[in-house]
Amino acid sequence: MSQARVLYDLQQLDTEIRTKKQRLGEVLRLQKDPPALVAAREAAAAADAELHLWRARHKDLTLEIAGVADKAKRSEERLYSGAVKVPKELTDLQHEVEALGRRRAALEDEELKVMMAVDERQAISAKAAAEVERLAGEFNASVATLKVEQQNLGVHLSKLIEKRGRQAALAQPALLKSYDQLIQEKRGLAVAGLRSSKCQGCQMTNSGTTIRAAAEGKIVRCDSCGRILCPL
């Protein structure tokens, strides 16, 4: 086997390894929470926080209403008990009972509005939670498939790297060094096939001298792009 063919086969392996590594990186990236799911979780958390605030407000109102009702009851009992004899004190007590009644009515009106707000926020929170569950289900299903692909890619890459090591051992050290330099210079494509006088890397036609030298198994480079040529 000519050294040009050795390097060409090495190039094919390196190209496949690079492609598989790129796909592996993409597979790993795709296993991270997608923006839509992150946004849905944030929306659900915000909805839950707002619901918590409204429930807390409802609890405070319930306690305040109970306190006002209890105070009004005690004032009414005192008012009608006959224990209070002084007219002014009776009048003040009557005014207090009326004020407590108005306060209770106002609090109950506010409580009704808060209860409606709680119901509305519960619906919003439930909808947000359902959206998170839907997106998480889709994501988890895709992750399961991606993990299988990740495992297969890992196995395949391991085999390719081993094969690459054996292939590189067939190349002459000096040629291997030149190959590695060209890999950096030519964006990963150091060796191109030569078919019908055309370099398959740049698609330019080469001179007869270059074509004959390549056919004789010599290491030659494309007249145009400078890549190593291997007759196909």
Short mmCIF file of C-alpha atoms in Angstrom, two decimals:
data_model
loop_
_atom_site.label_atom_id
_atom_site.label_comp_id
_atom_site.label_asym_id
_atom_site.label_seq_id
_atom_site.Cartn_x
_atom_site.Cartn_y
_atom_site.Cartn_z
CA MET A 1 0.00 0.00 0.00
CA SER A 2 1.38 3.41 -1.00
CA GLN A 3 1.98 6.05 1.64
CA ALA A 4 -0.53 8.27 -0.16
CA ARG A 5 -3.18 5.59 0.34
CA VAL A 6 -2.14 5.15 3.98
CA LEU A 7 -2.63 8.86 4.57
CA TYR A 8 -5.89 8.90 2.60
CA ASP A 9 -7.33 6.10 4.73
CA LEU A 10 -6.11 7.92 7.83
CA GLN A 11 -7.89 11.03 6.58
CA GLN A 12 -11.14 9.08 6.20
CA LEU A 13 -10.86 7.86 9.76
CA ASP A 14 -10.07 11.32 11.10
CA THR A 15 -13.02 12.80 9.22
CA GLU A 16 -15.36 10.17 10.63
CA ILE A 17 -13.95 10.64 14.14
CA ARG A 18 -14.43 14.40 13.90
CA THR A 19 -18.00 13.96 12.66
CA LYS A 20 -18.81 11.51 15.44
CA LYS A 21 -17.30 13.79 18.09
CA GLN A 22 -19.33 16.72 16.79
CA ARG A 23 -22.49 14.64 16.96
CA LEU A 24 -21.59 13.44 20.45
CA GLY A 25 -21.20 17.05 21.56
CA GLU A 26 -24.58 17.86 20.08
CA VAL A 27 -26.17 14.84 21.76
CA LEU A 28 -24.79 15.93 25.13
CA ARG A 29 -25.99 19.49 24.55
CA LEU A 30 -29.47 18.26 23.66
CA GLN A 31 -29.69 16.48 27.02
CA LYS A 32 -29.62 19.80 28.85
CA ASP A 33 -32.96 21.34 29.77
CA PRO A 34 -34.30 23.11 26.67
CA PRO A 35 -35.14 26.84 26.93
CA ALA A 36 -38.87 26.14 26.58
CA LEU A 37 -38.83 23.80 29.59
CA VAL A 38 -36.73 26.22 31.64
CA ALA A 39 -39.13 29.05 30.80
CA ALA A 40 -42.15 26.87 31.65
CA ARG A 41 -40.66 25.97 35.03
CA GLU A 42 -39.98 29.62 35.78
CA ALA A 43 -43.55 30.53 34.80
CA ALA A 44 -44.91 27.75 37.01
CA ALA A 45 -42.77 28.89 39.93
CA ALA A 46 -43.98 32.47 39.48
CA ALA A 47 -47.60 31.30 39.32
CA ASP A 48 -47.14 29.23 42.49
CA ALA A 49 -45.55 32.19 44.28
CA GLU A 50 -48.42 34.49 43.35
CA LEU A 51 -50.96 31.85 44.40
CA HIS A 52 -49.17 31.55 47.73
CA LEU A 53 -49.46 35.32 48.28
CA TRP A 54 -53.20 35.33 47.55
CA ARG A 55 -53.77 32.33 49.82
CA ALA A 56 -51.84 34.07 52.58
CA ARG A 57 -53.98 37.17 52.08
CA HIS A 58 -57.14 35.04 52.29
CA LYS A 59 -55.91 33.44 55.51
CA ASP A 60 -55.18 36.85 57.03
CA LEU A 61 -58.65 38.07 56.08
CA THR A 62 -60.29 34.97 57.54
CA LEU A 63 -58.50 35.53 60.82
CA GLU A 64 -59.32 39.24 60.82
CA ILE A 65 -63.00 38.58 60.08
CA ALA A 66 -63.13 36.03 62.87
CA GLY A 67 -61.55 38.55 65.23
CA VAL A 68 -64.01 41.30 64.26
CA ALA A 69 -66.95 38.90 64.56
CA ASP A 70 -65.82 37.78 67.99
CA LYS A 71 -65.38 41.35 69.17
CA ALA A 72 -68.79 42.33 67.76
CA LYS A 73 -70.40 39.38 69.53
CA ARG A 74 -68.91 40.35 72.86
CA SER A 75 -69.94 43.98 72.38
CA GLU A 76 -73.51 42.97 71.48
CA GLU A 77 -73.74 40.67 74.48
CA ARG A 78 -72.61 43.51 76.72
CA LEU A 79 -74.97 45.94 75.00
CA TYR A 80 -78.02 43.75 75.55
CA SER A 81 -77.01 42.23 78.84
CA GLY A 82 -78.42 45.14 80.87
CA ALA A 83 -75.16 45.48 82.73
CA VAL A 84 -74.44 48.88 81.13
CA LYS A 85 -76.62 51.60 82.65
CA VAL A 86 -74.95 54.86 81.58
CA PRO A 87 -76.66 56.25 78.42
CA LYS A 88 -73.46 57.64 76.88
CA GLU A 89 -71.69 54.31 77.36
CA LEU A 90 -74.66 52.54 75.79
CA THR A 91 -74.55 54.91 72.82
CA ASP A 92 -70.80 54.38 72.39
CA LEU A 93 -71.27 50.65 72.61
CA GLN A 94 -74.02 50.80 69.98
CA HIS A 95 -71.75 52.80 67.67
CA GLU A 96 -68.97 50.26 68.20
CA VAL A 97 -71.25 47.38 67.27
CA GLU A 98 -72.35 49.21 64.11
CA ALA A 99 -68.75 50.07 63.18
CA LEU A 100 -67.69 46.47 63.71
CA GLY A 101 -70.58 45.36 61.50
CA ARG A 102 -69.48 47.72 58.73
CA ARG A 103 -65.87 46.57 59.12
CA ARG A 104 -66.92 42.94 58.92
CA ALA A 105 -69.01 43.61 55.81
CA ALA A 106 -66.08 45.38 54.13
CA LEU A 107 -63.72 42.56 55.04
CA GLU A 108 -66.14 39.94 53.73
CA ASP A 109 -66.44 41.86 50.44
CA GLU A 110 -62.66 41.90 50.17
CA GLU A 111 -62.53 38.23 51.12
CA LEU A 112 -64.89 37.40 48.24
CA LYS A 113 -62.63 39.23 45.80
CA VAL A 114 -59.57 37.48 47.21
CA MET A 115 -61.28 34.08 46.94
CA MET A 116 -62.02 34.79 43.29
CA ALA A 117 -58.40 35.79 42.78
CA VAL A 118 -57.27 32.58 44.50
CA ASP A 119 -59.48 30.50 42.18
CA GLU A 120 -58.08 32.34 39.15
CA ARG A 121 -54.49 31.87 40.31
CA GLN A 122 -55.12 28.20 41.03
CA ALA A 123 -56.26 27.74 37.43
CA ILE A 124 -53.19 29.58 36.15
CA SER A 125 -50.90 27.54 38.40
CA ALA A 126 -52.52 24.27 37.32
CA LYS A 127 -52.16 25.21 33.65
CA ALA A 128 -48.51 26.15 34.16
CA ALA A 129 -47.84 22.88 35.98
CA ALA A 130 -49.51 20.92 33.19
CA GLU A 131 -47.32 22.66 30.61
CA VAL A 132 -44.20 21.79 32.61
CA GLU A 133 -45.35 18.17 32.81
CA ARG A 134 -46.01 18.05 29.07
CA LEU A 135 -42.65 19.55 28.11
CA ALA A 136 -40.78 17.47 30.68
CA GLY A 137 -42.42 14.31 29.32
CA GLU A 138 -41.37 15.14 25.77
CA PHE A 139 -37.88 16.06 26.92
CA ASN A 140 -37.43 12.90 29.00
CA ALA A 141 -38.53 10.77 26.06
CA SER A 142 -35.99 12.46 23.79
CA VAL A 143 -33.26 12.12 26.44
CA ALA A 144 -33.85 8.37 26.62
CA THR A 145 -33.26 8.13 22.86
CA LEU A 146 -30.26 10.45 23.05
CA LYS A 147 -28.64 8.38 25.79
CA VAL A 148 -28.82 5.30 23.58
CA GLU A 149 -27.22 7.27 20.75
CA GLN A 150 -24.60 8.62 23.15
CA GLN A 151 -23.65 5.10 24.20
CA ASN A 152 -23.47 3.92 20.59
CA LEU A 153 -21.35 6.91 19.61
CA GLY A 154 -18.99 6.24 22.49
CA VAL A 155 -18.50 2.63 21.46
CA HIS A 156 -18.06 3.56 17.81
CA LEU A 157 -15.58 6.32 18.63
CA SER A 158 -13.54 3.99 20.78
CA LYS A 159 -13.22 1.55 17.89
CA LEU A 160 -12.42 4.29 15.41
CA ILE A 161 -9.68 5.72 17.63
CA GLU A 162 -8.11 2.28 18.02
CA LYS A 163 -8.27 1.79 14.26
CA ARG A 164 -6.83 5.24 13.74
CA GLY A 165 -3.86 4.37 15.91
CA ARG A 166 -3.13 1.28 13.84
CA GLN A 167 -3.48 3.24 10.61
CA ALA A 168 -1.21 6.06 11.78
CA ALA A 169 1.46 3.49 12.64
CA LEU A 170 1.64 2.59 8.93
CA ALA A 171 2.64 6.13 7.93
CA GLN A 172 6.22 7.31 7.80
CA PRO A 173 6.94 9.68 10.72
CA ALA A 174 7.90 12.60 8.49
CA LEU A 175 4.79 12.16 6.36
CA LEU A 176 2.64 11.86 9.45
CA LYS A 177 4.04 15.15 10.73
CA SER A 178 3.28 16.84 7.40
CA TYR A 179 -0.21 15.34 7.50
CA ASP A 180 -0.85 16.73 10.99
CA GLN A 181 0.32 20.18 9.88
CA LEU A 182 -1.94 20.10 6.83
CA ILE A 183 -4.88 19.04 8.99
CA GLN A 184 -4.49 22.32 10.86
CA GLU A 185 -3.91 24.40 7.75
CA LYS A 186 -6.65 22.90 5.56
CA ARG A 187 -9.51 22.83 8.07
CA GLY A 188 -9.34 19.13 8.74
CA LEU A 189 -8.80 17.91 5.16
CA ALA A 190 -5.13 17.16 4.53
CA VAL A 191 -5.52 14.40 1.91
CA ALA A 192 -7.87 14.52 -1.05
CA GLY A 193 -8.74 11.92 -3.64
CA LEU A 194 -7.56 12.39 -7.22
CA ARG A 195 -10.18 11.36 -9.75
CA SER A 196 -10.09 12.13 -13.49
CA SER A 197 -7.25 14.61 -12.90
CA LYS A 198 -9.41 16.58 -10.43
CA CYS A 199 -8.60 17.11 -6.79
CA GLN A 200 -11.66 16.10 -4.80
CA GLY A 201 -10.77 18.66 -2.16
CA CYS A 202 -10.87 21.81 -4.30
CA GLN A 203 -12.30 20.37 -7.56
CA MET A 204 -9.44 21.88 -9.59
CA THR A 205 -7.68 20.04 -12.45
CA ASN A 206 -4.05 19.10 -11.89
CA SER A 207 -1.16 19.00 -14.38
CA GLY A 208 -0.14 15.85 -16.21
CA THR A 209 3.13 15.78 -14.26
CA THR A 210 1.29 15.77 -10.93
CA ILE A 211 -1.18 13.13 -12.12
CA ARG A 212 1.60 10.81 -13.34
CA ALA A 213 3.60 11.20 -10.13
CA ALA A 214 0.53 10.40 -8.07
CA ALA A 215 -0.17 7.33 -10.23
CA GLU A 216 3.39 6.13 -9.58
CA GLY A 217 2.68 6.17 -5.84
CA LYS A 218 4.68 9.29 -5.06
CA ILE A 219 3.60 11.82 -2.46
CA VAL A 220 2.38 14.83 -4.42
CA ARG A 221 0.26 17.81 -3.61
CA CYS A 222 -2.57 19.42 -5.50
CA ASP A 223 -1.36 22.17 -7.83
CA SER A 224 -4.13 24.41 -6.55
CA CYS A 225 -4.91 23.77 -2.86
CA GLY A 226 -1.71 22.03 -1.74
CA ARG A 227 -3.41 18.97 -0.27
CA ILE A 228 -1.78 15.55 -0.55
CA LEU A 229 -3.32 13.64 -3.46
CA CYS A 230 -4.31 9.99 -3.55
CA PRO A 231 -5.42 8.42 -6.84
CA LEU A 232 -8.88 6.81 -6.56
#
